[in-house]
mmCIF file with all atom_site columns, C-alpha atoms in Angstrom:
data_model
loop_
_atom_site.group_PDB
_atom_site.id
_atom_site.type_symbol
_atom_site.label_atom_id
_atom_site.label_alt_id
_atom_site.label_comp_id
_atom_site.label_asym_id
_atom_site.label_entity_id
_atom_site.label_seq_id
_atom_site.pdbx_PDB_ins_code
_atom_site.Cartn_x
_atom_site.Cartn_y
_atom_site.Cartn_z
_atom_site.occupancy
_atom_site.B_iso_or_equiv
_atom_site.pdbx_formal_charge
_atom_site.auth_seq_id
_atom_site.auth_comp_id
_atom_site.auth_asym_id
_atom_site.auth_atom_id
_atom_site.pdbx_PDB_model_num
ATOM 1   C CA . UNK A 1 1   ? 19.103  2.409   -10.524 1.00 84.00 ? 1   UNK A CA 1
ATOM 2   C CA . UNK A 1 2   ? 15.612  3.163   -12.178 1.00 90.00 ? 2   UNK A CA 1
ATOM 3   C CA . UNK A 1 3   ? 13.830  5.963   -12.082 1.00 97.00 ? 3   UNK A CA 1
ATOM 4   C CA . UNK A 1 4   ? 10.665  5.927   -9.805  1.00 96.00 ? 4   UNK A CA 1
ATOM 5   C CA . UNK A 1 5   ? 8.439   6.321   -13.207 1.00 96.00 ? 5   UNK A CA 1
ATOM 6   C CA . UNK A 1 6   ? 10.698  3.231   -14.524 1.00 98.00 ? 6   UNK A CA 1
ATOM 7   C CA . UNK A 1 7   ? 9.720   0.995   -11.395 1.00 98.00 ? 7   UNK A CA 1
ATOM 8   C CA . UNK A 1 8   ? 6.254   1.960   -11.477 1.00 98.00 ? 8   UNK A CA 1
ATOM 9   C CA . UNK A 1 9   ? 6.069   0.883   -14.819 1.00 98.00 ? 9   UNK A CA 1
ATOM 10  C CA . UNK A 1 10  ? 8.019   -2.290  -14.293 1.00 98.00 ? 10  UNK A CA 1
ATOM 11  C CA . UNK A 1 11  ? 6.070   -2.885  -11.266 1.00 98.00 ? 11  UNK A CA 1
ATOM 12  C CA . UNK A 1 12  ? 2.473   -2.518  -13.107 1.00 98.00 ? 12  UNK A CA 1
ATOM 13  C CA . UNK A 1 13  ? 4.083   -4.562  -16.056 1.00 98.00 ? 13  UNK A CA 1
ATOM 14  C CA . UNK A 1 14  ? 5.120   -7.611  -13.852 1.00 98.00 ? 14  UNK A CA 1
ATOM 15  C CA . UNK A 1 15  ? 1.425   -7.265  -12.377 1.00 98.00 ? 15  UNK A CA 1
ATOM 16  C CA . UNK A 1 16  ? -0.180  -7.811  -15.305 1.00 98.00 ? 16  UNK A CA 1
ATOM 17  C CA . UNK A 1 17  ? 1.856   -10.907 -16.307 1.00 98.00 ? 17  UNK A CA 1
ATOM 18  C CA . UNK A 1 18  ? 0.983   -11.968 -12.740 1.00 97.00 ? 18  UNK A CA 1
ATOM 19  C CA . UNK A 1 19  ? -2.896  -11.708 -13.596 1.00 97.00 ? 19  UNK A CA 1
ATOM 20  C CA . UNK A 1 20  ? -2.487  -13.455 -17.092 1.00 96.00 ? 20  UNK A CA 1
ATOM 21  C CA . UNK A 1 21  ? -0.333  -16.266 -15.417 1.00 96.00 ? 21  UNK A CA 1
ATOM 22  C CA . UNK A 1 22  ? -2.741  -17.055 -12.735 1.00 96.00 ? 22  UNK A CA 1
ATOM 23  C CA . UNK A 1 23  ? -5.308  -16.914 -15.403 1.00 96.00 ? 23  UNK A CA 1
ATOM 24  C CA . UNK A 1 24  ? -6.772  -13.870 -14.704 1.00 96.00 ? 24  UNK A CA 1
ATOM 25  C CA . UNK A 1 25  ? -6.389  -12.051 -18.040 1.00 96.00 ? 25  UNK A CA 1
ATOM 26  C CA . UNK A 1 26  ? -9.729  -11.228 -18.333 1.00 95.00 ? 26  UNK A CA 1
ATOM 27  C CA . UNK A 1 27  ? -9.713  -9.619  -15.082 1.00 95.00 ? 27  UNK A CA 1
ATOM 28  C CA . UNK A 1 28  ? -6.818  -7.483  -16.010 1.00 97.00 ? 28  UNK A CA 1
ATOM 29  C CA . UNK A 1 29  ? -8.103  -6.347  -19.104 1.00 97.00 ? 29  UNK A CA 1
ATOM 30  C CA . UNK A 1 30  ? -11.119 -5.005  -17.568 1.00 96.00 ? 30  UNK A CA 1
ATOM 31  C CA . UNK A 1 31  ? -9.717  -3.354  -15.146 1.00 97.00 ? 31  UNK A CA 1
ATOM 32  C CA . UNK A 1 32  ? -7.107  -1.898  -17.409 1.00 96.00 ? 32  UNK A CA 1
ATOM 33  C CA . UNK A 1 33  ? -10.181 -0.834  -19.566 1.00 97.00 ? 33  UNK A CA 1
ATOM 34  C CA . UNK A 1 34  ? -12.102 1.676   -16.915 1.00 97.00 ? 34  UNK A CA 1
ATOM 35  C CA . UNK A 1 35  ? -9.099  2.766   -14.892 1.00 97.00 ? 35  UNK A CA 1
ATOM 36  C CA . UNK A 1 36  ? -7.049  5.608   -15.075 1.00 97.00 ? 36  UNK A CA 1
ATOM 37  C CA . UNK A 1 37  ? -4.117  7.425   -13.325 1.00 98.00 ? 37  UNK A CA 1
ATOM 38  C CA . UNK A 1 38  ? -4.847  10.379  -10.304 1.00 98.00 ? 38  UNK A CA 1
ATOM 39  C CA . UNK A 1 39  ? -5.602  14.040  -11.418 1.00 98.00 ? 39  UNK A CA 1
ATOM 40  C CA . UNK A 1 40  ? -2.560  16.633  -11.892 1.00 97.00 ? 40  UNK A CA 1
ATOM 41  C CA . UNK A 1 41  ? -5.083  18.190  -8.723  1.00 98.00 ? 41  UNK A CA 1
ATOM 42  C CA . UNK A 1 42  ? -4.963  15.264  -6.998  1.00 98.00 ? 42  UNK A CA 1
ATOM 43  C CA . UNK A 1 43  ? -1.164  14.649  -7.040  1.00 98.00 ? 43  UNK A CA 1
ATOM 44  C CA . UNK A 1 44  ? -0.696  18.005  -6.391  1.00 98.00 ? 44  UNK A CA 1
ATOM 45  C CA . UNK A 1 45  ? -2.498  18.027  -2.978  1.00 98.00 ? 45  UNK A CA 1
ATOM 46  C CA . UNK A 1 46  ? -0.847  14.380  -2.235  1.00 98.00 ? 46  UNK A CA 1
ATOM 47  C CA . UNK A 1 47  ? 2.465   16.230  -3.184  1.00 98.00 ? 47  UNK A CA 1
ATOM 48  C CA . UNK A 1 48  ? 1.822   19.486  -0.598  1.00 98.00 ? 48  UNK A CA 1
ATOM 49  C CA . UNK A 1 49  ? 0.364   17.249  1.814   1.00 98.00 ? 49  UNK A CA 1
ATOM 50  C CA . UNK A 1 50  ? 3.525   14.624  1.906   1.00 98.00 ? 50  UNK A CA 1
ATOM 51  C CA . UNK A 1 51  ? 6.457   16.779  0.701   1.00 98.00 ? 51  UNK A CA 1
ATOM 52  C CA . UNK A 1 52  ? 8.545   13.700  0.750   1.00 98.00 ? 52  UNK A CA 1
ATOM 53  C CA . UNK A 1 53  ? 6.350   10.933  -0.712  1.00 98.00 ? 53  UNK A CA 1
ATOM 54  C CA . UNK A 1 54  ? 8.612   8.794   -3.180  1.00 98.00 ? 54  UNK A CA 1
ATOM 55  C CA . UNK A 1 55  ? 8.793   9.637   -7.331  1.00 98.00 ? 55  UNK A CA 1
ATOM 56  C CA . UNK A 1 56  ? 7.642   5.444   -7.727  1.00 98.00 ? 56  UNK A CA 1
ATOM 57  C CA . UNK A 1 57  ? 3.975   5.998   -5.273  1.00 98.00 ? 57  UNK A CA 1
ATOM 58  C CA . UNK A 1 58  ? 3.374   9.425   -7.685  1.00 98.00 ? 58  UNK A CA 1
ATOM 59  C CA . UNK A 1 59  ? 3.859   7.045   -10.422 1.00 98.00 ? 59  UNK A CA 1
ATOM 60  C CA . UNK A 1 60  ? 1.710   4.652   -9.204  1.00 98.00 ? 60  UNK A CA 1
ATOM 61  C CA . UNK A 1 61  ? -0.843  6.951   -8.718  1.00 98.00 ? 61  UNK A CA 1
ATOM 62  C CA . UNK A 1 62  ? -0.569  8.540   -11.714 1.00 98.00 ? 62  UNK A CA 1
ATOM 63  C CA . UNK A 1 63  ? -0.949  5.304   -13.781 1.00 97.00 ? 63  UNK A CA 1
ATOM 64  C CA . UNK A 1 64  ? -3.912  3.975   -11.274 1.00 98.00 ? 64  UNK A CA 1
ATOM 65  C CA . UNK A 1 65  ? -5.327  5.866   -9.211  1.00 98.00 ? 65  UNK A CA 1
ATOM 66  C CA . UNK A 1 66  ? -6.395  3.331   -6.476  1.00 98.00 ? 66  UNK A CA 1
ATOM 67  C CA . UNK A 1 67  ? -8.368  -0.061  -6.117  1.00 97.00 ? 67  UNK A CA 1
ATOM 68  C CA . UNK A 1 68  ? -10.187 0.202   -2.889  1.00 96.00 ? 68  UNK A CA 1
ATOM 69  C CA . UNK A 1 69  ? -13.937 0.897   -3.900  1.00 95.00 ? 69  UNK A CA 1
ATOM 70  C CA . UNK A 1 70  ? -12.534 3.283   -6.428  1.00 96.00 ? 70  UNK A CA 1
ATOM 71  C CA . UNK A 1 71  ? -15.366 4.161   -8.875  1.00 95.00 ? 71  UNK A CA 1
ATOM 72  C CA . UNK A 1 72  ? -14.059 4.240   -12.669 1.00 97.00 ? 72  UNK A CA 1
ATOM 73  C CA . UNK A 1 73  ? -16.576 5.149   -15.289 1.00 93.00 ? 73  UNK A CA 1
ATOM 74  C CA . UNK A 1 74  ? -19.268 4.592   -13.026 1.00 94.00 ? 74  UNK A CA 1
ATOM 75  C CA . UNK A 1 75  ? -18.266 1.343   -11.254 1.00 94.00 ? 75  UNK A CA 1
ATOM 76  C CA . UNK A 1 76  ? -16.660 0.792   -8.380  1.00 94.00 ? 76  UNK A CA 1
ATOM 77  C CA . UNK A 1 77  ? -13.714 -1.375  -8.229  1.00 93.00 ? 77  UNK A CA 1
ATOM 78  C CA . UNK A 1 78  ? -12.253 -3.487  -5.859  1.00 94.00 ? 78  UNK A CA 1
ATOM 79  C CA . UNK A 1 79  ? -8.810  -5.212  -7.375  1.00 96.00 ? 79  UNK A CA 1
ATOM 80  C CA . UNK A 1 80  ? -5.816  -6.430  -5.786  1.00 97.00 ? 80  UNK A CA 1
ATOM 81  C CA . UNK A 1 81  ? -2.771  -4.476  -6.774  1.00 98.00 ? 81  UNK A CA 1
ATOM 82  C CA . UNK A 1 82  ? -0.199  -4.779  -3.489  1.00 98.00 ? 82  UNK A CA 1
ATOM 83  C CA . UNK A 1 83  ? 1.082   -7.480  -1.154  1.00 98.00 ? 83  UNK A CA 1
ATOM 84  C CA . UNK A 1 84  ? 3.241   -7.588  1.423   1.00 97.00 ? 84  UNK A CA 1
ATOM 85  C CA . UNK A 1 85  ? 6.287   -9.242  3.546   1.00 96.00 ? 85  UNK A CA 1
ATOM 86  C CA . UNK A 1 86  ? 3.282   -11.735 4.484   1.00 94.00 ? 86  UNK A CA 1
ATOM 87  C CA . UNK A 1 87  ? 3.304   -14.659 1.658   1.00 90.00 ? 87  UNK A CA 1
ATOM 88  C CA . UNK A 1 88  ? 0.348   -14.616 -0.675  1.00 92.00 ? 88  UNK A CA 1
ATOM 89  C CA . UNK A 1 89  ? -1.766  -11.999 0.622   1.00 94.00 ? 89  UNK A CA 1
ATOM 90  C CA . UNK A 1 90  ? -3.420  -9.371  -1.293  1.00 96.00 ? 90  UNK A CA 1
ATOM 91  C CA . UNK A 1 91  ? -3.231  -5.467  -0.613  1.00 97.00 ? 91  UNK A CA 1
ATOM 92  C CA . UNK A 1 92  ? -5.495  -2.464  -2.750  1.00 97.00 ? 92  UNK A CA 1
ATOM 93  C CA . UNK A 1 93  ? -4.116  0.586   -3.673  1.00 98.00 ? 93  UNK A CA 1
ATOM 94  C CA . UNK A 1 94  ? -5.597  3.760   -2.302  1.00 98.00 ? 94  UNK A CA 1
ATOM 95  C CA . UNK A 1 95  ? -6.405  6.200   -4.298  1.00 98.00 ? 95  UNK A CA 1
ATOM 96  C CA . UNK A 1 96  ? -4.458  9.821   -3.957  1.00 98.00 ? 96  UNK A CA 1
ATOM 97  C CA . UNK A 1 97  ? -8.017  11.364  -2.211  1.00 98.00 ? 97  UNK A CA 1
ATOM 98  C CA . UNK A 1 98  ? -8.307  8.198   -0.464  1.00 98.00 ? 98  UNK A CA 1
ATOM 99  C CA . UNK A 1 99  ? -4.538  8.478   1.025   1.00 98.00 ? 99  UNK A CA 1
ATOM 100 C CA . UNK A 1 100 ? -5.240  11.961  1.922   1.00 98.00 ? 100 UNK A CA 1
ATOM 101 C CA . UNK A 1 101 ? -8.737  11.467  3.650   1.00 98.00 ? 101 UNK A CA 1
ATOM 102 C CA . UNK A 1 102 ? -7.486  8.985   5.878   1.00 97.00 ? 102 UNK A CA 1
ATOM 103 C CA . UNK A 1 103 ? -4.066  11.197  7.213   1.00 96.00 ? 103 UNK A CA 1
ATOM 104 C CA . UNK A 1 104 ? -5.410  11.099  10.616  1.00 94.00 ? 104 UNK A CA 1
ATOM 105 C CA . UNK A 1 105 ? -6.654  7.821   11.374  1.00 96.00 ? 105 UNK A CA 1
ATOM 106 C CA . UNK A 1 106 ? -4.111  6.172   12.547  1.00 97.00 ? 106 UNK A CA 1
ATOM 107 C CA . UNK A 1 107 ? -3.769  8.478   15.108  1.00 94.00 ? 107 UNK A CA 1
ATOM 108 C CA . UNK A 1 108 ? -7.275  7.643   16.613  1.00 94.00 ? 108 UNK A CA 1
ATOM 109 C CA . UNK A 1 109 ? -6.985  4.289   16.890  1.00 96.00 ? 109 UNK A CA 1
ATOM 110 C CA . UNK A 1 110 ? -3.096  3.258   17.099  1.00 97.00 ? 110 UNK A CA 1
ATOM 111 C CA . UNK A 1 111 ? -1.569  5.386   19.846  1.00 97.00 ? 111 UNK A CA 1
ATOM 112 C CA . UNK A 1 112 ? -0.973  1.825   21.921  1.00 97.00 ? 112 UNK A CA 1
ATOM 113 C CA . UNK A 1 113 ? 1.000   0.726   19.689  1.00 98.00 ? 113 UNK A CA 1
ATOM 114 C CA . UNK A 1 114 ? 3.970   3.818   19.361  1.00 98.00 ? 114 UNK A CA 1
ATOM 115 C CA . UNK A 1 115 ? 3.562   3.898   23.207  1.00 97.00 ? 115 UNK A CA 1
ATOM 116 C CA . UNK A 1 116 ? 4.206   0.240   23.357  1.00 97.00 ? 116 UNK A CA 1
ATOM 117 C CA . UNK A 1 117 ? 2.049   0.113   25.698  1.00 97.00 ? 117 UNK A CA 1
ATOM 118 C CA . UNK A 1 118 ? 1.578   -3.668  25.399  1.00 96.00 ? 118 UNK A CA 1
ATOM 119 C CA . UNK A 1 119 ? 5.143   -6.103  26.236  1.00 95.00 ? 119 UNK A CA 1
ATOM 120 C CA . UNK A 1 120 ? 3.744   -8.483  24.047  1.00 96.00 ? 120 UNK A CA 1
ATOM 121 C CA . UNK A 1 121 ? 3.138   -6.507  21.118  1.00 97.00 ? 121 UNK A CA 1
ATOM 122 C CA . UNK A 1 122 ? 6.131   -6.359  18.984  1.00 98.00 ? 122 UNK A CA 1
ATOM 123 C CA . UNK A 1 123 ? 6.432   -2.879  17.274  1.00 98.00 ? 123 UNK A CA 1
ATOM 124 C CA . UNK A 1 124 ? 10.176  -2.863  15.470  1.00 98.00 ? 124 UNK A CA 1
ATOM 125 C CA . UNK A 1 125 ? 12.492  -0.708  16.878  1.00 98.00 ? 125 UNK A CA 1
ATOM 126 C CA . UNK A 1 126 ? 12.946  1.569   14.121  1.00 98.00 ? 126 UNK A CA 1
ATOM 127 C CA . UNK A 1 127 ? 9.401   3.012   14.764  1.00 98.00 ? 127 UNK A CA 1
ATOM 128 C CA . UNK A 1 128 ? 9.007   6.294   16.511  1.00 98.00 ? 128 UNK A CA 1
ATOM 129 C CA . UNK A 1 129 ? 7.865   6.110   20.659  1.00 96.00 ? 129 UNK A CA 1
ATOM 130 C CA . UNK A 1 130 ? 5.992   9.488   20.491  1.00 95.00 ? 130 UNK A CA 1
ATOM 131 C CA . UNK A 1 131 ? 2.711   10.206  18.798  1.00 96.00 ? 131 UNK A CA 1
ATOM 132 C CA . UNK A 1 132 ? 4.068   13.871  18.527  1.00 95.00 ? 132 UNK A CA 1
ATOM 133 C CA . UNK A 1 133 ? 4.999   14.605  15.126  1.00 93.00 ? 133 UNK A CA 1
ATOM 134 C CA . UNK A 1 134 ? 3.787   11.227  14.080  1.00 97.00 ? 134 UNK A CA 1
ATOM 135 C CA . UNK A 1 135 ? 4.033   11.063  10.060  1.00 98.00 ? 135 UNK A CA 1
ATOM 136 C CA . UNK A 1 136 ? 2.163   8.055   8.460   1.00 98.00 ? 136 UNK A CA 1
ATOM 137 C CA . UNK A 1 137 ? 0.962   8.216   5.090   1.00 98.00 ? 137 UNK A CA 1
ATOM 138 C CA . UNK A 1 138 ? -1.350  5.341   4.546   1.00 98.00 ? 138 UNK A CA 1
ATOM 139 C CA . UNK A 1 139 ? -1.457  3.693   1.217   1.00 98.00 ? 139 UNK A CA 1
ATOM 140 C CA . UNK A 1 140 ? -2.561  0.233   1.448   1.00 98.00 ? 140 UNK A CA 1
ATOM 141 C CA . UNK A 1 141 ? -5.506  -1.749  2.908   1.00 97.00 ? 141 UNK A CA 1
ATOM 142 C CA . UNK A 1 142 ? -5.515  -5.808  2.780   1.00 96.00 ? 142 UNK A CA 1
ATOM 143 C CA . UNK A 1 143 ? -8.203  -7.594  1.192   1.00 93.00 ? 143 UNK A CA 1
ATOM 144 C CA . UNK A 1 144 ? -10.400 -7.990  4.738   1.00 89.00 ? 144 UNK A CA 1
ATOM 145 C CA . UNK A 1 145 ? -11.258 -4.595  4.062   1.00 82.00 ? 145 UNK A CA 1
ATOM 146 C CA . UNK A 1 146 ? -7.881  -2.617  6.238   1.00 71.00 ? 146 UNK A CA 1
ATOM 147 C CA . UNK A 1 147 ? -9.561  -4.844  9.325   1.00 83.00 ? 147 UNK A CA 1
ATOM 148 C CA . UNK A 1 148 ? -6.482  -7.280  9.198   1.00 93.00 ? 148 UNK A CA 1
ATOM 149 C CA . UNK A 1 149 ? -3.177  -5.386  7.779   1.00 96.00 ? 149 UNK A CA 1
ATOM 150 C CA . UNK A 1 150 ? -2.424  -2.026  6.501   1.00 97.00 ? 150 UNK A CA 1
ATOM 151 C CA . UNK A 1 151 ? 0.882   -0.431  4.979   1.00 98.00 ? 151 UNK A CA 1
ATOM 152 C CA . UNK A 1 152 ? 2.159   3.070   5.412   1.00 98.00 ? 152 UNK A CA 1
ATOM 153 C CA . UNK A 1 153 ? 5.172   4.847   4.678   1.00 98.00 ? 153 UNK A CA 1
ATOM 154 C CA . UNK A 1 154 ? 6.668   6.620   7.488   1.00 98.00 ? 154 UNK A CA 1
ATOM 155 C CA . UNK A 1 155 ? 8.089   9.772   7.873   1.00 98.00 ? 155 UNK A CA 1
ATOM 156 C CA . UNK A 1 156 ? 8.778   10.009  11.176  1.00 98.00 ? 156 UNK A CA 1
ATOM 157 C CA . UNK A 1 157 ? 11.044  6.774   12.286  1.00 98.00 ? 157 UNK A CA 1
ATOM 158 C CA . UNK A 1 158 ? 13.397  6.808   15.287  1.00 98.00 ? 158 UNK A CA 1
ATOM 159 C CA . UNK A 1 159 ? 16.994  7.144   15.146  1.00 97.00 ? 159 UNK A CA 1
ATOM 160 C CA . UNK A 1 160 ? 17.520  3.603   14.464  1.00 98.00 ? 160 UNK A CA 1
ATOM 161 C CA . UNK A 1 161 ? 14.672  3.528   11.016  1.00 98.00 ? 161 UNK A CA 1
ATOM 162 C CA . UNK A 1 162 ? 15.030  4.989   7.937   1.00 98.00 ? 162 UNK A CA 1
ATOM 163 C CA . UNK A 1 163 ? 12.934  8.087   6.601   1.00 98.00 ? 163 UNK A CA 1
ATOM 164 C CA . UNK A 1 164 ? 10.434  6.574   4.170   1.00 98.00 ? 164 UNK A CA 1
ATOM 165 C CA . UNK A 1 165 ? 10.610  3.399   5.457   1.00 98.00 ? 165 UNK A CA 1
ATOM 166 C CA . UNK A 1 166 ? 7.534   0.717   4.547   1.00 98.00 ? 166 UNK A CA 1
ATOM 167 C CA . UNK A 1 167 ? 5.361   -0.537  7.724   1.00 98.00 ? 167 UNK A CA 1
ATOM 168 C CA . UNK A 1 168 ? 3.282   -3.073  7.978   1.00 98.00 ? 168 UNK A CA 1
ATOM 169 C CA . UNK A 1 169 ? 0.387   -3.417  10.265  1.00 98.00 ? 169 UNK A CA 1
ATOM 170 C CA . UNK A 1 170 ? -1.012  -6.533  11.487  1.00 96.00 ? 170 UNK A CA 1
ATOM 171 C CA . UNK A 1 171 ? -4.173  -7.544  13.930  1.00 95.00 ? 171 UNK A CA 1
ATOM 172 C CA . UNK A 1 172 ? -4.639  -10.336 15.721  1.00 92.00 ? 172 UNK A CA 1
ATOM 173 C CA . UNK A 1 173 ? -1.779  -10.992 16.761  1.00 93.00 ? 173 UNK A CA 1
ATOM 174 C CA . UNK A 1 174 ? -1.450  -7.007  16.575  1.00 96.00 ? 174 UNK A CA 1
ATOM 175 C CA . UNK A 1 175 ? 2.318   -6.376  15.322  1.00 97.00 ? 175 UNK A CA 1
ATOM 176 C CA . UNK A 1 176 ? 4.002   -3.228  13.796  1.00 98.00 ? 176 UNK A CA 1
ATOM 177 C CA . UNK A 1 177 ? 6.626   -4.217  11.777  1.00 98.00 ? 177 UNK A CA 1
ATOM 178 C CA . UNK A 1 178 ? 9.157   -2.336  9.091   1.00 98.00 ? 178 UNK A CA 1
ATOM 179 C CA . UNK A 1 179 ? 9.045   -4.458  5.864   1.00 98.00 ? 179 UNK A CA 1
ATOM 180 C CA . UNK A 1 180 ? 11.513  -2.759  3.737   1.00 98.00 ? 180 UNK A CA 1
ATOM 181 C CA . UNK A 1 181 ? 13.307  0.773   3.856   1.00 98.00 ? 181 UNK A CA 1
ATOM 182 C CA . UNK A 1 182 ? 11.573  2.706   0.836   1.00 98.00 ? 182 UNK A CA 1
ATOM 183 C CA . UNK A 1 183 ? 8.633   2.466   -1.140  1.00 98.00 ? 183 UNK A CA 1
ATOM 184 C CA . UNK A 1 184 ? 11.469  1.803   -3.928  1.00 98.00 ? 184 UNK A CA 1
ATOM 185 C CA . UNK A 1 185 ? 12.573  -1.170  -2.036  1.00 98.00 ? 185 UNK A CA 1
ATOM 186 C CA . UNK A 1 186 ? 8.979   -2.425  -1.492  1.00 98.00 ? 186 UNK A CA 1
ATOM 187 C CA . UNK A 1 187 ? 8.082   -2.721  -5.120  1.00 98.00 ? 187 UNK A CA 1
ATOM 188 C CA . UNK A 1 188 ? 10.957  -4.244  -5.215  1.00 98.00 ? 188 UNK A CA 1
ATOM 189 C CA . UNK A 1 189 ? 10.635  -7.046  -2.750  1.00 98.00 ? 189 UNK A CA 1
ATOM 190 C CA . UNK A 1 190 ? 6.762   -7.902  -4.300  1.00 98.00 ? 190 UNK A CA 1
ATOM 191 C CA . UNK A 1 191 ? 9.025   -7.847  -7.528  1.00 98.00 ? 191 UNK A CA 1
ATOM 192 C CA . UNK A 1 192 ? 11.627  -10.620 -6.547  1.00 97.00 ? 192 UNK A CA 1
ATOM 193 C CA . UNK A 1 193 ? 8.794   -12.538 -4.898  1.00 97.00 ? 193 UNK A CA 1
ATOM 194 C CA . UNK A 1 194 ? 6.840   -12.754 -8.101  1.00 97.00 ? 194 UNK A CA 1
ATOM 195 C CA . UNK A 1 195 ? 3.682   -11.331 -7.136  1.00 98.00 ? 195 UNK A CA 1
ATOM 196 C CA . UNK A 1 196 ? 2.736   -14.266 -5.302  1.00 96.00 ? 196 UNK A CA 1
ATOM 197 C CA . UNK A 1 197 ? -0.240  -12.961 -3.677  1.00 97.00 ? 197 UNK A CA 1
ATOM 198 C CA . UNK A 1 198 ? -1.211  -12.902 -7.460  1.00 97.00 ? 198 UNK A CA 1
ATOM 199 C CA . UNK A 1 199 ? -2.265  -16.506 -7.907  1.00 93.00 ? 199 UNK A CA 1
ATOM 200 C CA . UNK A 1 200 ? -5.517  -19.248 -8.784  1.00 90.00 ? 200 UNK A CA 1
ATOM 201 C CA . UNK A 1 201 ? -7.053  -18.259 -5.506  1.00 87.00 ? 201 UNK A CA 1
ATOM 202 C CA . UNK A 1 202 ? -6.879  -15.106 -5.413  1.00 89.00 ? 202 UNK A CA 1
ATOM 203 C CA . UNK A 1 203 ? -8.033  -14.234 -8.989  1.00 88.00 ? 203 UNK A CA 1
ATOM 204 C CA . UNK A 1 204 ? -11.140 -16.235 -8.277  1.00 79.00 ? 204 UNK A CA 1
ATOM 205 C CA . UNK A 1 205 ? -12.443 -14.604 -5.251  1.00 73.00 ? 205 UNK A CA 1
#
């Protein structure tokens, strides 16, 4: 099994390739020219605020530290870098500041769902029912700017998830689904499915 450094690397390695396939090279090179990995601060304060956030999201971080309006060198980026269980669509990175500003938000906004409040919303079963001690960290908005999907890991599943485990939220029609069981394992699944929200359309937008 690798390392969580190794899979970060692997995973940021298969990206590129992704880019360069698609035709995108020059995009990739740019962006691999201004950015840069979190501060030892930064990761530190991710680390104490999310004891058990995964070795391979450090990594991450620590190689690029977020795409979302992330300002590197004086410009702000916005690059995909993530997908999801949902075929071709793109996902940014948060930064670490980014994933710790936004710790609470969830809470404000997505208490209907945990309650299940709606029968014909489908929130997985391995999801907590109580907003007490909810966990979430948030690390992903999609490209219609968090308003359509966002991933978290979660902390705080029910007997019947996994500690750690990868959600993915989606609006309209609203759905709160598990898409793999570690951060490990979600790398892994945009892995095996060869980046595919990487592609012609997506590099041109």
């Amino acid at each position: 099994m690798p390392t969580g450094k190794e899979l970060a690397r692997a995973y940021v390695d298969g990206l590129k390739e992704a880019y360069c396939q698609a035709g995108g090279q020059e995009i990739w090179d740019h962006f691999a020219s201004i950015a840069h990995g979190a501060s030892r601060e930064d990761l530190a304060a991710l680390k104490a605020l999310y004891p058990e956030a995964p070795e391979s999201l450090l990594a991450l971080l620590s190689r690029v530290d977020g795409t979302y309006y992330r300002e590197y060198r004086g410009e702000k980026t916005v690059f995909y870098f993530l997908g999801s269980d949902l075929e071709e669509y793109p996902y940014y990175l948060l930064s670490a500041r980014q994933i710790m500003d936004t710790k609470d938000d969830f809470g404000k906004w997505g208490e209907y769902l945990i309650n299940r409040e709606y029968d014909d919303i489908p929130v997985d079963e391995g999801v907590c029912g109580s907003m007490d001690g909810l966990n979430l960290l948030h690390f992903s908005d999609c490209c219609n700017n968090g308003g359509t999907s966002q991933l978290f890991l979660d902390f705080s599943p029910s007997p019947k998830g996994r500690k750690g485990q990868v959600l993915r939220y989606l609006h309209d029609p609203d759905e709160l689904a598990v898409i793999a069981d570690s951060f490990d394992g979600y790398l892994e699944l945009l892995m095996e499915n060869e980046y595919n929200f990487i592609n012609e359309d997506t590099v041109d937008e």
